Amino acid sequence: MKKKIYILIAAMALMLGTPSCSDYLDEDNKVGATADLTYSTATGIQGLVSSCYSFSRGWYGKEAGLGLSEMGTDLFNYGYDNKQKSLNSYNLTAVSLDDNSSDNACLDQYWELFYCAVDVCNTALKYVPLNTVINETLRSQYMGEAYFMRAFYYLHMVNIWGAIPYNSEPPSSVVTDATRVPEEVIYSNILSDLDKSIADFKTANYMTKADGRASYWAARALKARTLLYAASWLGKNSIVTNPDYNGKDLYALAKAESEAVIGSGIASFYDNYADTWSMKNEDASKNKESIFGVTYSPDLSTNVNCIPYRYRTNASGSALSYNGLITRTGYSRGGNAMLLMFVGMWNNGASDLGNNGKETFVRALGESTYYITNIVTGEKVYVAEKYSPYGRGFTRYLPSVYLWKLLDKYRATDQRTNATIQEAYTIAPGLEKSSKNYPSIQDTAIYYCPLDGNSAAGKAKQAWAKGRYRIQFLANGDIPVFTSTDPATAKPTEAAKAKSDVYGDARYNSYKIGGWCSYPTIKKFQDDVFDPAYPTNDISSRDAIVLRLSEMYLVKAEAELGTGSNGAALATLNELRAKRAIAGKDNSLSGTVDINTILDERAIELCGEQQRWFDLKRTKTLVSRVKAYNAQGAASIKDIHYYRPIPQAQLDAVTNKSTTAGSGFWQNDGY
Amino acid sequence: MKMKQSFLGKVCLLALFVIFTSAQLYAQKVSGVVVDETNTPLPGVNVVVKGTTNGVITDFDGKYSINPANIQKDILSFSFIGMETKEISINGQKEINVQMKSNTLELDEVVAVGYGTVKKRDLTGSVSSVKSEEITKTSSSNAMQAMQARVPGLDIQQSSGQAGAGISINLRGNRSISASNSPLILVDGIEYGSTLDVNPSDIESMEVLKDASSTAIYGTRGANGVIIITTKRGKSGSTKVNFNAYVSSNSPTNVPQVMYGDKEVQRLIDKANYQADAASGNWGTSNLTPQQVLTESLEDFTEIGIYQDKSYTNWADNILQNGLTKNYELSVSGGNEKTTFNLSLGTMFDEGLMKDDKQSRYNVRTNLDHKISNVFKAGTSLMFTYKDNDSRNASVFSQALKMTSITHPYTAEGVLIATPNPRYAAHCNPLLDEIDGAYKNNVESTRFFGNTYLEVSPMKNMNFKTIFALDRSNTRSGIYQDYQSVSRYQSPGTSFISSEYENKTGLTWENTLNYNTNFGGTKHEITALLGQSMKQSVYEESITSGDAGREHYYTSLFYDLSKIASATTTSQFIKSSMLSYFGRLNYKYNEKYLLTASVRADGSSTLAKGHQWGYFPSVALAWRVNEESFLKDTDWLSNLKVRTSWGISGNAAVGAYSTLTSLSTTPVYYYLGATSIAGNIPSTLGNKDLTWEKTASYNFGLDFGIIDNRVSGTIDYFISNTSDLLYRKSAPPSSVYPSVLANIGETKGHGLEVSLNTLVAKTKDFSWDINWTYTTYKDEITKLSEGVTTNISGTTGQIVGQAVSIYYDFEANGNWNVGEYATYKADWEARHPGETIGYVTAYGAPGTMKIVDRNDDGMLTDDDKIVYNRSPKHIFGMNNSMSYKNFSLSVLVYARIGGYISYDMNSQLNYESANWGNLDYWTPTNVNAKFPSPGAPSTTFGSYGSALKYEKADYLKIKDITLGYNLPKSAISHIGLSNVKVYGSMKNYFTFSKIDNYDPERGGAISFPLSKQLVVGVNVEF
């Protein structure tokens, strides 16, 4: 017995001695990576630098980013199913609506997104110099990219909110108070970042746009834009904090930068303007006119196009998602949503076109929707490739009367009219006469006509269209798109027409034929290449081109105007217009250039490209132009709207909240 | 260092054992028979020579035989659960026959407490116990369900009717904001987890430790209460075989209804009428007909045709079915004086209410105890569980709820119509997932849960126990979604494969030393416990998933990962360890005054160095008042005890690695140079100061029994204060991390628990007793981070002064009538000259929601929201047990009053093209309806629709009615059976609530309805 006990004691002593006390309670972290470890590898630092760009996908090519940059301007009205109507009707508040995606300006989530984006850039700026495995050239290139992206994000932020907190490095602890840095200081910092970026790219000799990264010329193009913004918004000699710019004429600098980019050969014009927007040329690194863009992978089935998760977590610590207006398809696929934004109810609202439109139109979703049977011949007609580009009727935006008329004005001489606006929906060959209500239908099924339906020309058009296709006039007539031809009062029509004046029947008795559902579309962003592997077109892999060559001409012209060289400005505009002219036509302007000339040209060239709100803001024409051209917002717009409200979530969380501008953390005036 | 001290201490202790090895003396034998009040032999009675560990158990015929050391002076003690313990001096007798009396008060019943057991009479804390008879009285796949309505303070709810669905358990309200509020569940002393896979008939008892004096011995794991499950062990004597089987037919109950047939047609008409009225401005004038509205068609039908021949489709009927559950449990137990065993095998086949919603489970268990000598005893408990679970995608339900009833699921030829909604092609057929192989979600898991112990009793009253436990589980979760299945059909239109492997390993080693002594002529009795515990858990997981293109993999499903076009692999590794020391002292004076004091020290790897150790003390006092001389003669009072306790326990909510700053594990991609480059970006800011949540609580209790314990009960009142609450405090997003984990919050709670046993009748043939339970509690947040009184995220959050679990949302007040908003707006502007009203676009349109602007500022902000408390105010349970001759009847009634749920059916308003819940909506002639008009603009509902969801969750349920019949002994004894009981139950048949077609126990969820069950079962014993 005793022997057994001794054995047991010995065994136990062994067991008790096994776990050494000093390390039993040590953490052993094998998967949750830490910064020091991850960013010391070549792959890790490459991933970090590429992640600097990822956040830009939350703004470019997304519904909410488009809303904040194009809504509430002179160019667009909201359509039936718009999810950000408050941006257009200017009744937005500081309330943080977070995940609500029914009427949400999303400013609270963008506030978060931009600060996270800046943090990733700051992290890159901290860890790239510490990485010893990459070579000096690559290190300079990475630094150039990180400086570029930090400047890029801050430029958006300062234009949205004005004075904002400026983080120049990753945080080491929580800061519960926050300081709003004056706009001039933010601009000084942006210019300083861009200069460092330019210098680093130069050191790395990274002058190409070949793989989609920012480059030397992208940085100079962004600098041209930044200088123009600063000059027009803050004043031509406004920068004082950055000694390199102290007291200098920012217009002159902007002009010099834009000229340098134009002359660099980094980008060139397509002879055929529509090629700029062909899906065949969507790749921002290959598109001839592109200088820099936000990229999307052609892989639409995995999560590689998603934006990062939020840093904000739920109660159990899991990272939260940005809402659907910012992610488009959540975190399974992401993707570019621009192809949906301007599309009206061409198929799903076409109840007048026989059997609810199904006699002529169908959206290509899969094999079963690739064919339509002609009701006259009984022949099965393949329609998928024809209809696929029309996309899906999200009814978010329609061109305003101002934009439609402006494009119409230069129809005869300028390629951009036809390449920008789609006024007719034509049917697939083989479906001729396949509509009970329009027995003479040939190629056109729906035509949006920029005429006044009450005019003589309008009436003649209507008479011709009878029985051939549905015609909707800009205003007046049987089923108008707008309530008036006057851009100051015109709103999209909303109601159905119980009885058609022309046909005497109830074919238009649907709200879906009202102007805010049925309207001419902007076709720049259409997915015009049919892909049988992905026919649904609910997301796109189109890159969002952010800096284009034509913008440099527009920057140059405006800078020339700013430096008093009116004639030079006109010449620069005409240089661009000549590139856009229909072959053999004189597309030039004449007379005196003013800011409206510039803004009109920007509208024709850049509409929908996520710049308009900033252009109106910085040129201080937002209030006057909305009052003149956007009846949905005219009644509410005020000077306070030059700044967006600071999100309530930020104000609630700071400990130095104040009600006085300039002290503590204050809200923008009027919110 | 602590380890080393402990190690040295242990060596010294073990050395002591050697010195005290007791000599084995030759002894004479005493034997006899133990019977009950009806002279039936009692097997399994503990017969112990008092003051020694020398004991035996009576055999099947009630016979025992024991060798006392001193046949003249020794005293034999006979004890049996439910009987009064009897002590008889041997005085040289060689045969002692004993008749035992049943003890209705069960004061001598032994209950499990942390690291030991005590007699119920000596309890100082608040502990409720449920014994095996109660657990097996009704059939259930999860033994935890047997606790519902039986234990005051415990709130058990089931929200889903899926096969193998779990339940939520909450004890004494909520304390934590971000951490779990679920109690610690231990099986045979080792942490098990909340999915209890143990065969219900294998359980001897379940004890619920409620107050801090009982739970503080579990230190950081005790704050939410502790449930101790003890499995059955063998008893020496003849071998017993038990066979339990039941079959249950499960059918859907309280299924939320959508609009069906003519009702849906009317909604479409009302929608079109609204829009026509809105266009004309003449409200109530449009009067459209079904012919004008039902204009849509598909190849196989027209809407108007369906309307005319009423061939509508009820989608719920199409996807729901009746399920069958079959459960078999077989156990064999027995042994001799040296070795006892209990072996069991359980199998369960559980079918849910949908095709391919099923679970099968196999349990194999061995409990073995062996006495090596008077000094050494060793034993083991081994359990192996295998589960195979197929579950369905919840999106099938949402699809069925959205789907119009004015359609057909199949063509006339019986071919499934993939997109049967003529109004919205994107709505695919919910039956797509029922095509063989189109959807598979299979979880296969195995778990080994076992321990081995060695007990050493080196001297009288001293016991040393070392136990080593191993818990290892492996789980494989595979998902296959065909491109033509519900969740993939519309987009992205590709098949999806995911396969996840995870394994968990838990190692526990615990050493305890118990010492018991009395002095001063047994006036003073002391029991002391010292212990040490080491625990380590490792979790590993890897998931491979991805898109598999437009291809059917009906057969290879998720098994063939090579079909994934571009696979994503993620993995996790989480390791944590804990080291603990604890001790407890029980002191009893004169059988009247009881004191318990304990302390535990826990060290955890998940906390930062310097913050790793925490200390959890407790103390409790009890006074057995009825033992006092002045009450000795009070005949009607059979028991009276007052108890009070204080203690601190913790909640180990800090996750591994949360004190470290870390990068996201989900990669971030960006497309550069024709490849998507993956990167890892920062995700959390570490906080080195994190520590445990701590709950200090007071408990005041009273146990009583009157009139021979015909009425007995327990009343407990508790107050608890939780501090250092882990809380993700809001930081300004401009400082990058908008939520940072820190110990900042505080909550408090108090509550009252009553349990009452009333023996209504007891005659020779008939008995009826009722067990009542009542619980009420209130919890409240007393502090958030410095200067912050509210933290709202969406419709949930925390507000100082409000309950822990709340919804915070707007208050809906019907709908705007025609012209009403214009008046409201004019009045508002008159009240606020110069200001403009700032509601959302289209707010105020007739037939849209009216939201209460509480502060009348013309804006709807957080300040206008109200609190909807989610916690119940009162929980009642009433458990009737009746028996008449061989028949028994039990009826379990359960009620939960107070608390709001967010009822998902109230948001089943799909403005575009999809069906609605069967809701009462606004029309120009039905202006008092709760829900907005189907024709109205959806913006107000889109922004504020959640305000419609809150419903009072009050309900009363007759949860279970069981009628049993024991076959007469005369009929079964000749075929060798000792007991045969057949029974039938109706479970979950009667629910009374304010919400039509809904069971509020589900908490608002609508996807997998609960079932009602008709059970037939048999228990056989021989």
mmCIF file with all atom_site columns, N, CA and C in Angstrom, chain B residues 135-174:
data_model
loop_
_atom_site.group_PDB
_atom_site.id
_atom_site.type_symbol
_atom_site.label_atom_id
_atom_site.label_alt_id
_atom_site.label_comp_id
_atom_site.label_asym_id
_atom_site.label_entity_id
_atom_site.label_seq_id
_atom_site.pdbx_PDB_ins_code
_atom_site.Cartn_x
_atom_site.Cartn_y
_atom_site.Cartn_z
_atom_site.occupancy
_atom_site.B_iso_or_equiv
_atom_site.pdbx_formal_charge
_atom_site.auth_seq_id
_atom_site.auth_comp_id
_atom_site.auth_asym_id
_atom_site.auth_atom_id
_atom_site.pdbx_PDB_model_num
ATOM 1   N N  . ILE B 1 135 ? -37.111 16.003 -13.977 1.00 0.00 ? 135 ILE B N  1
ATOM 2   C CA . ILE B 1 135 ? -36.527 16.192 -15.307 1.00 0.00 ? 135 ILE B CA 1
ATOM 3   C C  . ILE B 1 135 ? -37.126 15.224 -16.311 1.00 0.00 ? 135 ILE B C  1
ATOM 4   N N  . THR B 1 136 ? -37.360 14.002 -15.875 1.00 0.00 ? 136 THR B N  1
ATOM 5   C CA . THR B 1 136 ? -37.862 13.000 -16.815 1.00 0.00 ? 136 THR B CA 1
ATOM 6   C C  . THR B 1 136 ? -39.388 12.932 -16.833 1.00 0.00 ? 136 THR B C  1
ATOM 7   N N  . LYS B 1 137 ? -40.014 13.754 -16.016 1.00 0.00 ? 137 LYS B N  1
ATOM 8   C CA . LYS B 1 137 ? -41.470 13.740 -15.983 1.00 0.00 ? 137 LYS B CA 1
ATOM 9   C C  . LYS B 1 137 ? -42.054 14.077 -17.348 1.00 0.00 ? 137 LYS B C  1
ATOM 10  N N  . THR B 1 138 ? -41.439 15.047 -18.010 1.00 0.00 ? 138 THR B N  1
ATOM 11  C CA . THR B 1 138 ? -41.901 15.357 -19.352 1.00 0.00 ? 138 THR B CA 1
ATOM 12  C C  . THR B 1 138 ? -40.755 15.095 -20.321 1.00 0.00 ? 138 THR B C  1
ATOM 13  N N  . SER B 1 139 ? -41.116 14.801 -21.513 1.00 0.00 ? 139 SER B N  1
ATOM 14  C CA . SER B 1 139 ? -40.107 14.485 -22.512 1.00 0.00 ? 139 SER B CA 1
ATOM 15  C C  . SER B 1 139 ? -39.534 15.778 -23.075 1.00 0.00 ? 139 SER B C  1
ATOM 16  N N  . SER B 1 140 ? -38.239 15.839 -23.198 1.00 0.00 ? 140 SER B N  1
ATOM 17  C CA . SER B 1 140 ? -37.653 16.984 -23.884 1.00 0.00 ? 140 SER B CA 1
ATOM 18  C C  . SER B 1 140 ? -36.286 16.587 -24.390 1.00 0.00 ? 140 SER B C  1
ATOM 19  N N  . SER B 1 141 ? -35.917 17.203 -25.505 1.00 0.00 ? 141 SER B N  1
ATOM 20  C CA . SER B 1 141 ? -34.617 16.857 -26.070 1.00 0.00 ? 141 SER B CA 1
ATOM 21  C C  . SER B 1 141 ? -33.517 17.586 -25.320 1.00 0.00 ? 141 SER B C  1
ATOM 22  N N  . ASN B 1 142 ? -33.852 18.687 -24.679 1.00 0.00 ? 142 ASN B N  1
ATOM 23  C CA . ASN B 1 142 ? -32.877 19.453 -23.939 1.00 0.00 ? 142 ASN B CA 1
ATOM 24  C C  . ASN B 1 142 ? -33.342 19.504 -22.482 1.00 0.00 ? 142 ASN B C  1
ATOM 25  N N  . ALA B 1 143 ? -32.558 18.885 -21.596 1.00 0.00 ? 143 ALA B N  1
ATOM 26  C CA . ALA B 1 143 ? -32.969 18.765 -20.203 1.00 0.00 ? 143 ALA B CA 1
ATOM 27  C C  . ALA B 1 143 ? -33.201 20.129 -19.561 1.00 0.00 ? 143 ALA B C  1
ATOM 28  N N  . MET B 1 144 ? -32.558 21.155 -20.131 1.00 0.00 ? 144 MET B N  1
ATOM 29  C CA . MET B 1 144 ? -32.681 22.486 -19.552 1.00 0.00 ? 144 MET B CA 1
ATOM 30  C C  . MET B 1 144 ? -34.126 22.984 -19.617 1.00 0.00 ? 144 MET B C  1
ATOM 31  N N  . GLN B 1 145 ? -34.863 22.489 -20.616 1.00 0.00 ? 145 GLN B N  1
ATOM 32  C CA . GLN B 1 145 ? -36.263 22.904 -20.728 1.00 0.00 ? 145 GLN B CA 1
ATOM 33  C C  . GLN B 1 145 ? -37.072 22.488 -19.505 1.00 0.00 ? 145 GLN B C  1
ATOM 34  N N  . ALA B 1 146 ? -36.616 21.450 -18.821 1.00 0.00 ? 146 ALA B N  1
ATOM 35  C CA . ALA B 1 146 ? -37.341 20.982 -17.644 1.00 0.00 ? 146 ALA B CA 1
ATOM 36  C C  . ALA B 1 146 ? -37.300 22.021 -16.524 1.00 0.00 ? 146 ALA B C  1
ATOM 37  N N  . MET B 1 147 ? -36.399 22.969 -16.625 1.00 0.00 ? 147 MET B N  1
ATOM 38  C CA . MET B 1 147 ? -36.273 23.965 -15.564 1.00 0.00 ? 147 MET B CA 1
ATOM 39  C C  . MET B 1 147 ? -37.289 25.089 -15.726 1.00 0.00 ? 147 MET B C  1
ATOM 40  N N  . GLN B 1 148 ? -37.834 25.233 -16.939 1.00 0.00 ? 148 GLN B N  1
ATOM 41  C CA . GLN B 1 148 ? -38.747 26.349 -17.171 1.00 0.00 ? 148 GLN B CA 1
ATOM 42  C C  . GLN B 1 148 ? -39.922 26.226 -16.227 1.00 0.00 ? 148 GLN B C  1
ATOM 43  N N  . ALA B 1 149 ? -40.253 27.318 -15.564 1.00 0.00 ? 149 ALA B N  1
ATOM 44  C CA . ALA B 1 149 ? -41.377 27.413 -14.633 1.00 0.00 ? 149 ALA B CA 1
ATOM 45  C C  . ALA B 1 149 ? -41.123 26.688 -13.317 1.00 0.00 ? 149 ALA B C  1
ATOM 46  N N  . ARG B 1 150 ? -40.032 25.974 -13.180 1.00 0.00 ? 150 ARG B N  1
ATOM 47  C CA . ARG B 1 150 ? -39.802 25.222 -11.948 1.00 0.00 ? 150 ARG B CA 1
ATOM 48  C C  . ARG B 1 150 ? -38.849 25.916 -10.997 1.00 0.00 ? 150 ARG B C  1
ATOM 49  N N  . VAL B 1 151 ? -38.015 26.794 -11.522 1.00 0.00 ? 151 VAL B N  1
ATOM 50  C CA . VAL B 1 151 ? -37.021 27.443 -10.675 1.00 0.00 ? 151 VAL B CA 1
ATOM 51  C C  . VAL B 1 151 ? -37.263 28.948 -10.706 1.00 0.00 ? 151 VAL B C  1
ATOM 52  N N  . PRO B 1 152 ? -37.606 29.539 -9.562  1.00 0.00 ? 152 PRO B N  1
ATOM 53  C CA . PRO B 1 152 ? -37.815 30.979 -9.582  1.00 0.00 ? 152 PRO B CA 1
ATOM 54  C C  . PRO B 1 152 ? -36.493 31.690 -9.854  1.00 0.00 ? 152 PRO B C  1
ATOM 55  N N  . GLY B 1 153 ? -36.574 32.791 -10.590 1.00 0.00 ? 153 GLY B N  1
ATOM 56  C CA . GLY B 1 153 ? -35.370 33.552 -10.910 1.00 0.00 ? 153 GLY B CA 1
ATOM 57  C C  . GLY B 1 153 ? -34.782 33.173 -12.247 1.00 0.00 ? 153 GLY B C  1
ATOM 58  N N  . LEU B 1 154 ? -35.188 32.031 -12.752 1.00 0.00 ? 154 LEU B N  1
ATOM 59  C CA . LEU B 1 154 ? -34.627 31.558 -14.011 1.00 0.00 ? 154 LEU B CA 1
ATOM 60  C C  . LEU B 1 154 ? -35.625 31.824 -15.130 1.00 0.00 ? 154 LEU B C  1
ATOM 61  N N  . ASP B 1 155 ? -35.168 32.516 -16.161 1.00 0.00 ? 155 ASP B N  1
ATOM 62  C CA . ASP B 1 155 ? -36.037 32.868 -17.290 1.00 0.00 ? 155 ASP B CA 1
ATOM 63  C C  . ASP B 1 155 ? -35.534 32.109 -18.517 1.00 0.00 ? 155 ASP B C  1
ATOM 64  N N  . ILE B 1 156 ? -36.333 31.146 -18.943 1.00 0.00 ? 156 ILE B N  1
ATOM 65  C CA . ILE B 1 156 ? -35.921 30.316 -20.078 1.00 0.00 ? 156 ILE B CA 1
ATOM 66  C C  . ILE B 1 156 ? -36.886 30.536 -21.221 1.00 0.00 ? 156 ILE B C  1
ATOM 67  N N  . GLN B 1 157 ? -36.329 30.813 -22.408 1.00 0.00 ? 157 GLN B N  1
ATOM 68  C CA . GLN B 1 157 ? -37.169 31.105 -23.558 1.00 0.00 ? 157 GLN B CA 1
ATOM 69  C C  . GLN B 1 157 ? -36.637 30.361 -24.777 1.00 0.00 ? 157 GLN B C  1
ATOM 70  N N  . GLN B 1 158 ? -37.556 29.932 -25.611 1.00 0.00 ? 158 GLN B N  1
ATOM 71  C CA . GLN B 1 158 ? -37.158 29.321 -26.875 1.00 0.00 ? 158 GLN B CA 1
ATOM 72  C C  . GLN B 1 158 ? -37.714 30.166 -28.009 1.00 0.00 ? 158 GLN B C  1
ATOM 73  N N  . SER B 1 159 ? -36.853 30.508 -28.964 1.00 0.00 ? 159 SER B N  1
ATOM 74  C CA . SER B 1 159 ? -37.343 31.401 -30.006 1.00 0.00 ? 159 SER B CA 1
ATOM 75  C C  . SER B 1 159 ? -37.518 30.716 -31.344 1.00 0.00 ? 159 SER B C  1
ATOM 76  N N  . SER B 1 160 ? -36.906 29.574 -31.532 1.00 0.00 ? 160 SER B N  1
ATOM 77  C CA . SER B 1 160 ? -36.955 28.969 -32.855 1.00 0.00 ? 160 SER B CA 1
ATOM 78  C C  . SER B 1 160 ? -37.413 27.523 -32.761 1.00 0.00 ? 160 SER B C  1
ATOM 79  N N  . GLY B 1 161 ? -38.166 27.089 -33.746 1.00 0.00 ? 161 GLY B N  1
ATOM 80  C CA . GLY B 1 161 ? -38.647 25.719 -33.781 1.00 0.00 ? 161 GLY B CA 1
ATOM 81  C C  . GLY B 1 161 ? -37.787 24.817 -34.639 1.00 0.00 ? 161 GLY B C  1
ATOM 82  N N  . GLN B 1 162 ? -36.591 25.272 -34.996 1.00 0.00 ? 162 GLN B N  1
ATOM 83  C CA . GLN B 1 162 ? -35.707 24.434 -35.810 1.00 0.00 ? 162 GLN B CA 1
ATOM 84  C C  . GLN B 1 162 ? -35.261 23.218 -35.018 1.00 0.00 ? 162 GLN B C  1
ATOM 85  N N  . ALA B 1 163 ? -35.026 22.123 -35.720 1.00 0.00 ? 163 ALA B N  1
ATOM 86  C CA . ALA B 1 163 ? -34.523 20.927 -35.050 1.00 0.00 ? 163 ALA B CA 1
ATOM 87  C C  . ALA B 1 163 ? -33.202 21.266 -34.369 1.00 0.00 ? 163 ALA B C  1
ATOM 88  N N  . GLY B 1 164 ? -33.101 20.906 -33.095 1.00 0.00 ? 164 GLY B N  1
ATOM 89  C CA . GLY B 1 164 ? -31.868 21.165 -32.368 1.00 0.00 ? 164 GLY B CA 1
ATOM 90  C C  . GLY B 1 164 ? -31.660 22.608 -31.968 1.00 0.00 ? 164 GLY B C  1
ATOM 91  N N  . ALA B 1 165 ? -32.721 23.430 -32.070 1.00 0.00 ? 165 ALA B N  1
ATOM 92  C CA . ALA B 1 165 ? -32.580 24.844 -31.738 1.00 0.00 ? 165 ALA B CA 1
ATOM 93  C C  . ALA B 1 165 ? -32.284 25.016 -30.250 1.00 0.00 ? 165 ALA B C  1
ATOM 94  N N  . GLY B 1 166 ? -31.514 26.013 -29.923 1.00 0.00 ? 166 GLY B N  1
ATOM 95  C CA . GLY B 1 166 ? -31.149 26.254 -28.534 1.00 0.00 ? 166 GLY B CA 1
ATOM 96  C C  . GLY B 1 166 ? -32.186 27.075 -27.799 1.00 0.00 ? 166 GLY B C  1
ATOM 97  N N  . ILE B 1 167 ? -31.924 27.292 -26.522 1.00 0.00 ? 167 ILE B N  1
ATOM 98  C CA . ILE B 1 167 ? -32.810 28.112 -25.719 1.00 0.00 ? 167 ILE B CA 1
ATOM 99  C C  . ILE B 1 167 ? -31.980 29.193 -25.050 1.00 0.00 ? 167 ILE B C  1
ATOM 100 N N  . SER B 1 168 ? -32.663 30.257 -24.632 1.00 0.00 ? 168 SER B N  1
ATOM 101 C CA . SER B 1 168 ? -31.910 31.283 -23.924 1.00 0.00 ? 168 SER B CA 1
ATOM 102 C C  . SER B 1 168 ? -32.208 31.185 -22.432 1.00 0.00 ? 168 SER B C  1
ATOM 103 N N  . ILE B 1 169 ? -31.159 31.325 -21.641 1.00 0.00 ? 169 ILE B N  1
ATOM 104 C CA . ILE B 1 169 ? -31.293 31.170 -20.191 1.00 0.00 ? 169 ILE B CA 1
ATOM 105 C C  . ILE B 1 169 ? -30.767 32.434 -19.530 1.00 0.00 ? 169 ILE B C  1
ATOM 106 N N  . ASN B 1 170 ? -31.535 32.958 -18.627 1.00 0.00 ? 170 ASN B N  1
ATOM 107 C CA . ASN B 1 170 ? -31.125 34.172 -17.952 1.00 0.00 ? 170 ASN B CA 1
ATOM 108 C C  . ASN B 1 170 ? -31.524 34.052 -16.484 1.00 0.00 ? 170 ASN B C  1
ATOM 109 N N  . LEU B 1 171 ? -30.586 34.320 -15.600 1.00 0.00 ? 171 LEU B N  1
ATOM 110 C CA . LEU B 1 171 ? -30.868 34.204 -14.174 1.00 0.00 ? 171 LEU B CA 1
ATOM 111 C C  . LEU B 1 171 ? -30.827 35.577 -13.515 1.00 0.00 ? 171 LEU B C  1
ATOM 112 N N  . ARG B 1 172 ? -31.856 35.903 -12.809 1.00 0.00 ? 172 ARG B N  1
ATOM 113 C CA . ARG B 1 172 ? -31.940 37.143 -12.042 1.00 0.00 ? 172 ARG B CA 1
ATOM 114 C C  . ARG B 1 172 ? -31.665 38.387 -12.888 1.00 0.00 ? 172 ARG B C  1
ATOM 115 N N  . GLY B 1 173 ? -32.242 38.441 -14.076 1.00 0.00 ? 173 GLY B N  1
ATOM 116 C CA . GLY B 1 173 ? -32.172 39.649 -14.883 1.00 0.00 ? 173 GLY B CA 1
ATOM 117 C C  . GLY B 1 173 ? -30.845 39.832 -15.588 1.00 0.00 ? 173 GLY B C  1
ATOM 118 N N  . ASN B 1 174 ? -30.669 41.025 -16.127 1.00 0.00 ? 174 ASN B N  1
ATOM 119 C CA . ASN B 1 174 ? -29.464 41.318 -16.893 1.00 0.00 ? 174 ASN B CA 1
ATOM 120 C C  . ASN B 1 174 ? -28.519 42.177 -16.071 1.00 0.00 ? 174 ASN B C  1
#
